[in-house]
């Protein structure tokens, strides 16, 4: 007997070049997909018969795997859509550190984080990897908020102590106190969701410029001792990339490795300026890239070499990089990942001859972009998500194809499955999203 069955048109991308489209019945037991059968067969009839609840989404709605956001700065939520006129290093000092410092106010953090998490769920973000702020209390509030709302999440207290790149009023007092705070935060987050384990801690050195060597060494040891994952920013911009070369005499990636921070599933946000040697090292260590295409358009000074990373076997998913990424949903990042890849392929300087302008073979399509947002992100995190098949957790999003309050329009005489899929990826907004599940539980319903 299953807890429930869902009957729906399923769209999913099990690999970067395959779009699967079929009508299926999915049986869920304890949050896990127990069985999937074609909707018109005997096996489906059997699944329906042995289910406590049956939900038929009909022919005007599709079911897709839950969307995975590998890079969100929770305390930048109030800034989304604004303050993007400066280079990243000045943006941090002028707008972002003052904003994040306000999260010393734990009550305010609770209000902002509740709004953020429920909004992301309404966008279909079933898993998010969060940078919180330096504050232990507000970081715990974020973890508790995710647990209450039912969002799968990694939550990290931001560690940063370097007096050159961080203001005295927003940093850890020194490396030792930063390490203690990060270690305590891991324990507190684990305790916050001990029952279900949907919310997990993650060690979060902001980026090398913001951290002293002592803090970085300590965080590498903490990861080794606890087995807790790591996230950080890597080679995001020219400034960030050059900082590592000048300070360490090597690339950001290789310096992270020297500090013991480049580990299996370490999430490296951005990675735009990685070298060929960096790409090999990232692949060898099993670290992953959180690709944030919109944010990169503002801060990166370059477009991520995405096909090169995938060809080298690096695991890649998508990130909104709220608040630098302008839009809250992962589908919007899918569209922009395609757009930026096209700009990289063709180049942007019309004054150059067309053959010298771009990077051939750099472009991706909506199938690859959607794979990044689902199965790619799941592989990056090593979680059984991203494809609606037996053995994986039931994190899913129901999207209407022709809802009068939505944006997607279905023209039966024109739209085949592939065009409808493209419309879902490029156009779907919260108004098109009907229902969202995490671990078999409904976490949002329109
Ligand atoms: N590098 C260090 N901190 C940040 C941040 O908050 N956002 C972005 N985009 N880059 C960073
Ligand atoms: Fe970021």
Coordinates of C-alpha atoms and ligand atoms in Angstrom, one line a residue:
X1 CA 0.0 0.0 0.0
X2 CA 1.5 3.4 -0.9
X3 CA 0.8 6.7 0.9
X4 CA -0.3 8.2 -2.4
X5 CA -0.1 8.0 -6.1
X6 CA 0.3 10.9 -8.6
X7 CA -0.8 10.4 -12.2
X8 CA 0.7 13.0 -14.5
X9 CA 2.5 13.9 -17.7
X10 CA 6.2 13.6 -16.5
X11 CA 8.9 15.8 -18.0
X12 CA 12.4 15.0 -16.9
X13 CA 16.0 15.0 -18.2
X14 CA 18.0 12.1 -16.8
X15 CA 21.1 13.2 -18.7
X16 CA 22.2 16.5 -20.3
X17 CA 20.8 15.5 -23.8
X18 CA 17.7 13.5 -23.1
X19 CA 14.2 14.8 -22.5
X20 CA 11.8 12.2 -21.4
X21 CA 8.1 12.8 -21.7
X22 CA 5.5 10.2 -20.7
X23 CA 2.3 9.8 -18.8
X24 CA 2.9 7.8 -15.6
X25 CA 1.6 6.8 -12.2
X26 CA 4.1 7.4 -9.4
X27 CA 3.6 5.6 -6.1
X28 CA 5.2 7.3 -3.0
X29 CA 5.9 5.6 0.3
X30 CA 7.5 7.5 3.2
X31 CA 8.6 10.3 0.9
X32 CA 10.3 7.9 -1.5
X33 CA 9.3 7.0 -5.0
X34 CA 8.4 3.3 -4.6
X35 CA 7.2 2.6 -8.2
X36 CA 6.6 4.3 -11.5
X37 CA 4.4 2.8 -14.2
X38 CA 3.1 3.9 -17.6
X39 CA -0.4 5.3 -16.9
X40 CA -2.3 3.1 -19.4
X41 CA -1.0 -0.3 -18.3
X42 CA -2.0 -3.0 -15.8
X43 CA 0.9 -2.0 -13.4
X44 CA -0.6 1.5 -13.1
X45 CA -4.0 0.1 -12.4
X46 CA -2.5 -2.0 -9.6
X47 CA -0.6 1.1 -8.2
X48 CA -3.9 3.1 -8.2
X49 CA -5.7 0.2 -6.4
X50 CA -3.1 -0.1 -3.7
X51 CA -2.9 3.6 -2.8
X52 CA -4.4 5.5 0.1
X53 CA -4.8 8.6 -2.0
X54 CA -4.8 9.1 -5.8
X55 CA -4.2 12.5 -7.4
X56 CA -4.7 12.8 -11.2
X57 CA -3.1 16.0 -12.5
X58 CA -4.9 15.7 -15.8
X59 CA -3.7 16.6 -19.3
X60 CA -3.2 20.4 -18.7
X61 CA -0.5 20.0 -16.1
X62 CA 3.0 18.5 -16.1
X63 CA 5.1 17.1 -13.3
X64 CA 8.8 17.8 -13.1
X65 CA 11.5 17.0 -10.6
X66 CA 12.0 19.5 -7.8
X67 CA 14.4 22.4 -8.7
X68 CA 17.8 22.6 -7.0
X69 CA 19.4 25.9 -6.2
X70 CA 23.1 25.5 -5.4
X71 CA 23.7 29.0 -4.3
X72 CA 21.5 31.4 -2.3
X73 CA 22.6 34.2 0.1
X74 CA 19.6 34.3 2.5
X75 CA 20.4 37.6 4.1
X76 CA 20.6 39.3 0.7
X77 CA 16.9 38.6 0.0
X78 CA 15.8 42.2 0.7
X79 CA 18.3 43.4 -1.9
X80 CA 17.2 41.3 -4.8
X81 CA 16.8 43.3 -8.0
X82 CA 18.8 46.3 -6.7
X83 CA 22.3 47.5 -6.0
X84 CA 24.1 45.9 -8.9
X85 CA 25.9 49.0 -10.2
X86 CA 29.3 48.2 -8.6
X87 CA 32.0 45.5 -9.1
X88 CA 31.6 42.6 -6.7
X89 CA 34.3 43.7 -4.3
X90 CA 32.8 47.2 -3.9
X91 CA 29.2 45.8 -4.0
X92 CA 30.2 43.7 -0.9
X93 CA 31.5 46.7 1.1
X94 CA 29.0 49.3 0.0
X95 CA 25.7 47.3 0.0
X96 CA 26.0 43.7 1.1
X97 CA 28.0 43.7 4.3
X98 CA 25.9 46.4 5.8
X99 CA 22.7 44.5 4.9
X100 CA 24.0 41.2 6.2
X101 CA 25.2 42.8 9.4
X102 CA 21.6 43.6 10.3
X103 CA 21.0 39.9 10.8
X104 CA 22.4 40.3 14.3
X105 CA 18.7 41.1 14.9
X106 CA 17.4 37.5 15.1
X107 CA 13.7 38.5 15.2
X108 CA 14.1 40.4 11.9
X109 CA 16.0 37.4 10.5
X110 CA 13.0 35.2 11.3
X111 CA 10.6 37.5 9.3
X112 CA 12.9 37.8 6.3
X113 CA 13.8 34.1 6.2
X114 CA 10.2 33.0 6.4
X115 CA 9.4 35.1 3.4
X116 CA 12.4 33.9 1.5
X117 CA 11.8 30.2 2.1
X118 CA 8.1 30.3 1.3
X119 CA 8.8 32.4 -1.9
X120 CA 11.4 30.0 -3.1
X121 CA 9.1 27.0 -2.5
X122 CA 6.5 28.8 -4.5
X123 CA 9.0 29.0 -7.4
X124 CA 9.6 25.2 -7.2
X125 CA 12.9 25.3 -5.4
X126 CA 12.7 22.1 -3.4
X127 CA 16.4 22.1 -2.4
X128 CA 18.5 25.2 -1.6
X129 CA 22.1 25.6 -0.5
X130 CA 22.2 28.6 1.7
X131 CA 24.9 31.1 2.8
X132 CA 23.5 32.6 6.0
X133 CA 25.4 35.4 7.8
X134 CA 28.2 35.4 10.4
X135 CA 25.6 35.3 13.1
X136 CA 25.0 31.9 14.8
X137 CA 21.5 32.7 16.1
X138 CA 20.2 34.0 12.7
X139 CA 21.8 31.0 10.9
X140 CA 19.9 28.7 13.2
X141 CA 16.7 30.6 12.5
X142 CA 17.2 30.0 8.8
X143 CA 17.7 26.2 9.4
X144 CA 14.6 26.1 11.6
X145 CA 12.6 28.0 9.0
X146 CA 13.6 25.5 6.3
X147 CA 12.7 22.6 8.6
X148 CA 9.3 24.1 9.4
X149 CA 8.4 25.0 5.8
X150 CA 9.7 21.6 4.7
X151 CA 12.4 22.7 2.3
X152 CA 15.4 20.5 1.8
X153 CA 18.4 22.7 2.5
X154 CA 22.1 23.0 3.4
X155 CA 22.6 26.0 5.7
X156 CA 26.0 27.5 6.4
X157 CA 27.1 30.1 8.9
X158 CA 29.4 32.4 7.0
X159 CA 33.0 32.3 8.3
X160 CA 35.1 35.5 7.5
X161 CA 37.8 37.1 9.6
X162 CA 40.2 38.9 7.2
X163 CA 40.7 42.5 8.3
X164 CA 41.7 43.6 4.7
X165 CA 38.5 42.4 2.9
X166 CA 35.9 42.6 5.7
X167 CA 34.8 45.5 7.9
X168 CA 35.5 45.4 11.6
X169 CA 31.7 45.5 12.3
X170 CA 30.9 42.5 10.2
X171 CA 33.4 39.6 10.7
X172 CA 34.5 37.0 13.1
X173 CA 36.7 38.6 15.8
X174 CA 39.5 36.2 15.0
X175 CA 40.2 32.8 13.4
X176 CA 39.7 30.9 16.7
X177 CA 36.3 32.4 17.5
X178 CA 35.2 31.9 13.9
X179 CA 36.1 28.2 14.1
X180 CA 34.3 27.8 17.4
X181 CA 31.2 29.5 16.0
X182 CA 31.2 27.4 12.8
X183 CA 31.6 24.2 14.9
X184 CA 28.8 25.2 17.3
X185 CA 26.6 26.1 14.3
X186 CA 27.0 22.7 12.8
X187 CA 25.7 21.0 16.0
X188 CA 22.8 23.5 16.4
X189 CA 21.7 22.9 12.8
X190 CA 21.9 19.2 13.1
X191 CA 19.7 19.3 16.3
X192 CA 17.2 21.6 14.6
X193 CA 16.0 19.0 12.1
X194 CA 17.2 15.8 13.8
X195 CA 13.9 14.0 13.1
X196 CA 13.8 14.3 9.4
X197 CA 17.3 15.3 8.4
X198 CA 16.1 17.5 5.5
X199 CA 18.2 20.4 6.7
X200 CA 21.9 19.9 6.9
X201 CA 24.8 22.1 8.0
X202 CA 27.6 23.1 5.5
X203 CA 30.9 24.7 6.3
X204 CA 31.0 28.1 4.7
X205 CA 34.2 30.1 4.3
X206 CA 32.9 33.1 2.3
X207 CA 35.8 33.2 -0.1
X208 CA 39.5 33.3 0.2
X209 CA 39.9 37.1 0.3
X210 CA 37.6 37.3 3.3
X211 CA 39.5 34.6 5.4
X212 CA 42.9 34.4 7.1
X213 CA 45.1 31.4 6.4
X214 CA 44.5 30.3 10.0
X215 CA 40.7 30.3 9.6
X216 CA 40.9 28.4 6.3
X217 CA 43.3 25.7 7.7
X218 CA 40.9 25.3 10.7
X219 CA 37.8 25.0 8.5
X220 CA 39.6 22.4 6.4
X221 CA 40.3 20.4 9.5
X222 CA 36.8 20.8 10.7
X223 CA 35.5 19.4 7.4
X224 CA 37.9 16.5 7.7
X225 CA 36.9 15.8 11.3
X226 CA 33.2 16.1 10.9
X227 CA 32.6 15.0 7.3
X228 CA 30.4 18.1 6.9
X229 CA 30.2 19.5 3.3
X230 CA 31.8 22.8 2.3
X231 CA 30.7 25.7 0.1
X232 CA 32.5 28.8 -0.9
X233 CA 33.0 31.2 -3.9
X234 CA 35.7 30.3 -6.4
X235 CA 37.4 32.5 -9.1
X236 CA 34.2 34.5 -9.6
X237 CA 35.7 37.7 -11.1
X238 CA 39.0 39.1 -12.4
X239 CA 39.5 40.7 -9.0
X240 CA 38.8 37.5 -7.1
X241 CA 41.0 35.4 -9.5
X242 CA 43.9 37.9 -9.3
X243 CA 43.6 38.0 -5.5
X244 CA 44.6 34.4 -5.2
X245 CA 47.4 34.7 -7.7
X246 CA 48.9 37.6 -5.8
X247 CA 48.3 36.3 -2.3
X248 CA 49.1 32.6 -2.7
X249 CA 51.1 32.5 -6.0
X250 CA 48.5 30.0 -7.3
X251 CA 44.9 29.9 -8.5
X252 CA 41.9 30.1 -6.2
X253 CA 41.1 26.5 -6.9
X254 CA 44.5 25.2 -6.0
X255 CA 44.7 27.4 -2.9
X256 CA 41.4 26.0 -1.7
X257 CA 42.8 22.6 -2.3
X258 CA 45.9 23.4 -0.2
X259 CA 43.7 24.4 2.7
X260 CA 41.8 21.1 2.5
X261 CA 38.7 22.8 1.3
X262 CA 38.4 21.2 -2.2
X263 CA 36.6 18.0 -1.2
X264 CA 33.9 15.6 -2.5
X265 CA 30.8 17.7 -3.1
X266 CA 32.4 21.0 -2.1
X267 CA 30.1 23.6 -3.8
X268 CA 32.2 26.2 -5.6
X269 CA 30.0 29.1 -6.6
X270 CA 30.7 30.6 -10.0
X271 CA 34.2 29.3 -11.0
X272 CA 34.2 31.5 -14.1
X273 CA 38.0 32.0 -14.3
X274 CA 39.1 28.4 -13.6
X275 CA 42.1 27.2 -15.7
X276 CA 42.4 23.9 -17.5
X277 CA 44.5 22.6 -14.5
X278 CA 41.8 23.9 -12.1
X279 CA 39.1 22.0 -14.0
X280 CA 41.1 18.8 -13.8
X281 CA 41.7 19.3 -10.0
X282 CA 38.0 20.1 -9.4
X283 CA 37.1 16.9 -11.2
X284 CA 39.7 14.8 -9.4
X285 CA 38.5 16.0 -6.0
X286 CA 34.8 15.6 -6.8
X287 CA 34.1 19.2 -6.1
X288 CA 31.2 20.8 -8.0
X289 CA 30.3 24.1 -9.6
X290 CA 27.3 26.2 -8.8
X291 CA 26.7 28.0 -12.0
X292 CA 25.0 31.4 -11.5
X293 CA 24.5 32.8 -15.0
X294 CA 22.6 36.0 -14.2
X295 CA 24.9 37.0 -11.3
X296 CA 27.8 36.3 -13.5
X297 CA 26.6 38.8 -16.1
X298 CA 26.9 41.5 -13.5
X299 CA 30.0 40.4 -11.6
X300 CA 32.1 37.8 -13.4
X301 CA 33.8 39.6 -16.3
X302 CA 33.4 36.4 -18.2
X303 CA 31.0 33.5 -19.0
X304 CA 31.5 30.1 -17.3
X305 CA 33.2 27.6 -19.6
X306 CA 30.3 25.2 -19.0
X307 CA 30.8 22.6 -21.8
X308 CA 34.5 22.3 -20.9
X309 CA 33.6 21.6 -17.3
X310 CA 31.0 19.0 -18.2
X311 CA 33.4 17.3 -20.7
X312 CA 36.1 17.1 -18.0
X313 CA 33.6 15.3 -15.8
X314 CA 33.0 18.1 -13.3
X315 CA 29.5 18.0 -11.7
X316 CA 27.6 21.3 -12.3
X317 CA 24.3 22.6 -11.1
X318 CA 22.6 26.0 -11.2
X319 CA 22.4 28.8 -8.6
X320 CA 20.4 32.0 -8.3
X321 CA 23.1 33.7 -6.2
X322 CA 20.3 35.7 -4.6
X323 CA 20.8 38.7 -4.2
X324 CA 23.2 39.2 -7.1
X325 CA 21.2 37.0 -9.4
X326 CA 18.2 39.3 -9.8
X327 CA 15.5 36.5 -10.0
X328 CA 14.4 34.1 -7.3
X329 CA 13.6 31.0 -9.4
X330 CA 15.8 28.3 -10.8
X331 CA 13.9 28.0 -14.1
X332 CA 14.7 31.6 -14.8
X333 CA 18.4 30.7 -14.3
X334 CA 17.9 27.8 -16.8
X335 CA 16.8 30.3 -19.4
X336 CA 19.7 32.6 -18.7
X337 CA 22.2 29.8 -18.7
X338 CA 21.1 29.1 -22.3
X339 CA 21.3 32.9 -23.1
X340 CA 24.7 33.4 -21.6
X341 CA 26.0 30.3 -23.4
X342 CA 24.8 31.7 -26.7
X343 CA 26.6 35.0 -26.0
X344 CA 29.8 33.1 -25.2
X345 CA 29.5 31.1 -28.4
X346 CA 29.0 34.1 -30.7
X347 CA 31.0 36.6 -28.7
X348 CA 29.8 40.2 -28.0
X349 CA 32.2 42.6 -29.7
X350 CA 30.8 43.4 -33.2
X351 CA 34.1 45.2 -34.0
X352 CA 35.9 41.8 -34.2
X353 CA 35.6 39.5 -37.2
X354 CA 32.9 36.9 -36.4
X355 CA 35.4 34.0 -36.4
X356 CA 37.5 35.7 -33.7
X357 CA 34.5 36.8 -31.6
X358 CA 33.2 33.8 -29.7
X359 CA 33.9 30.3 -28.3
X360 CA 32.7 27.6 -30.8
X361 CA 30.5 24.8 -29.2
X362 CA 29.9 26.9 -26.1
X363 CA 26.1 26.9 -26.3
X364 CA 23.7 24.7 -24.4
X365 CA 20.0 24.1 -25.0
X366 CA 17.0 24.0 -22.6
X367 CA 17.3 20.3 -22.1
X368 CA 20.9 20.6 -20.7
X369 CA 19.9 23.7 -18.7
X370 CA 16.9 21.8 -17.1
X371 CA 19.2 18.9 -16.4
X372 CA 21.6 21.3 -14.6
X373 CA 18.6 22.5 -12.5
X374 CA 17.5 18.9 -11.5
X375 CA 19.6 15.8 -12.1
X376 CA 22.8 17.8 -12.4
X377 CA 22.2 19.5 -9.1
X378 CA 21.3 16.2 -7.5
X379 CA 24.5 14.6 -8.7
X380 CA 26.4 17.7 -7.5
X381 CA 25.0 17.3 -4.0
X382 CA 25.0 13.4 -4.1
X383 CA 21.3 13.3 -3.1
X384 CA 18.8 10.9 -4.6
X385 CA 16.8 13.6 -6.3
X386 CA 16.5 15.2 -9.7
X387 CA 14.7 12.3 -11.6
X388 CA 11.3 11.0 -10.8
X389 CA 12.2 7.3 -10.7
X390 CA 12.0 4.5 -8.0
X391 CA 14.5 4.8 -5.2
X392 CA 14.7 8.6 -5.3
X393 CA 12.9 11.0 -3.0
X394 CA 9.6 12.5 -4.2
X395 CA 10.6 16.2 -4.6
X396 CA 8.4 17.4 -7.5
X397 CA 6.7 20.4 -9.1
X398 CA 3.3 20.5 -10.9
X399 CA 3.2 23.1 -13.6
X400 CA 0.1 24.1 -15.4
X401 CA 0.3 24.4 -19.2
X402 CA -2.6 26.8 -19.8
X403 CA -3.7 28.4 -16.6
X404 CA -5.6 31.6 -17.1
X405 CA -3.6 33.4 -14.4
X406 CA -0.3 31.9 -15.6
X407 CA 2.0 32.9 -18.4
X408 CA 2.4 29.6 -20.4
X409 CA -0.1 29.2 -23.3
X410 CA -0.7 25.9 -25.0
X411 CA -1.7 26.0 -28.7
X412 CA -2.8 22.5 -29.5
X413 CA -2.3 23.0 -33.2
X414 CA 1.3 24.3 -32.8
X415 CA 2.8 22.9 -29.6
X416 CA 4.3 19.5 -29.5
X417 CA 6.0 18.1 -26.4
X418 CA 9.3 19.6 -27.1
X419 CA 7.9 23.1 -27.5
X420 CA 5.8 22.7 -24.4
X421 CA 8.9 21.7 -22.5
X422 CA 10.7 24.8 -23.8
X423 CA 7.8 26.9 -22.7
X424 CA 7.9 25.4 -19.2
X425 CA 11.6 26.0 -18.9
X426 CA 11.6 29.5 -20.4
X427 CA 8.3 30.9 -19.2
X428 CA 7.0 29.2 -16.0
X429 CA 6.5 31.5 -13.1
X430 CA 4.9 31.1 -9.7
X431 CA 1.5 31.7 -11.3
X432 CA 2.0 28.6 -13.5
X433 CA 3.2 26.4 -10.5
X434 CA 0.3 24.6 -9.1
X435 CA 1.8 22.4 -6.3
X436 CA 5.2 21.6 -4.9
X437 CA 6.3 18.5 -2.9
X438 CA 9.4 17.9 -0.8
X439 CA 10.1 14.4 0.5
X440 CA 6.5 13.4 -0.3
X441 CA 4.9 16.3 1.5
X442 CA 3.0 19.2 -0.1
X443 CA 5.0 22.4 0.8
X444 CA 3.2 24.8 -1.6
X445 CA -0.2 24.8 -3.2
X446 CA -1.6 27.6 -5.4
Ligands
LIG1 N1 32.0 36.8 -3.1 C1 32.1 36.9 -1.8 N2 30.9 37.1 -1.3 C2 30.0 37.2 -2.3 C3 28.6 37.4 -2.4 O1 27.9 37.5 -1.4 N3 28.0 37.3 -3.6 C4 28.8 37.1 -4.7 N4 28.2 37.1 -5.9 N5 30.1 37.0 -4.7 C5 30.7 37.0 -3.5
LIG2 FE1 27.4 34.3 -4.0

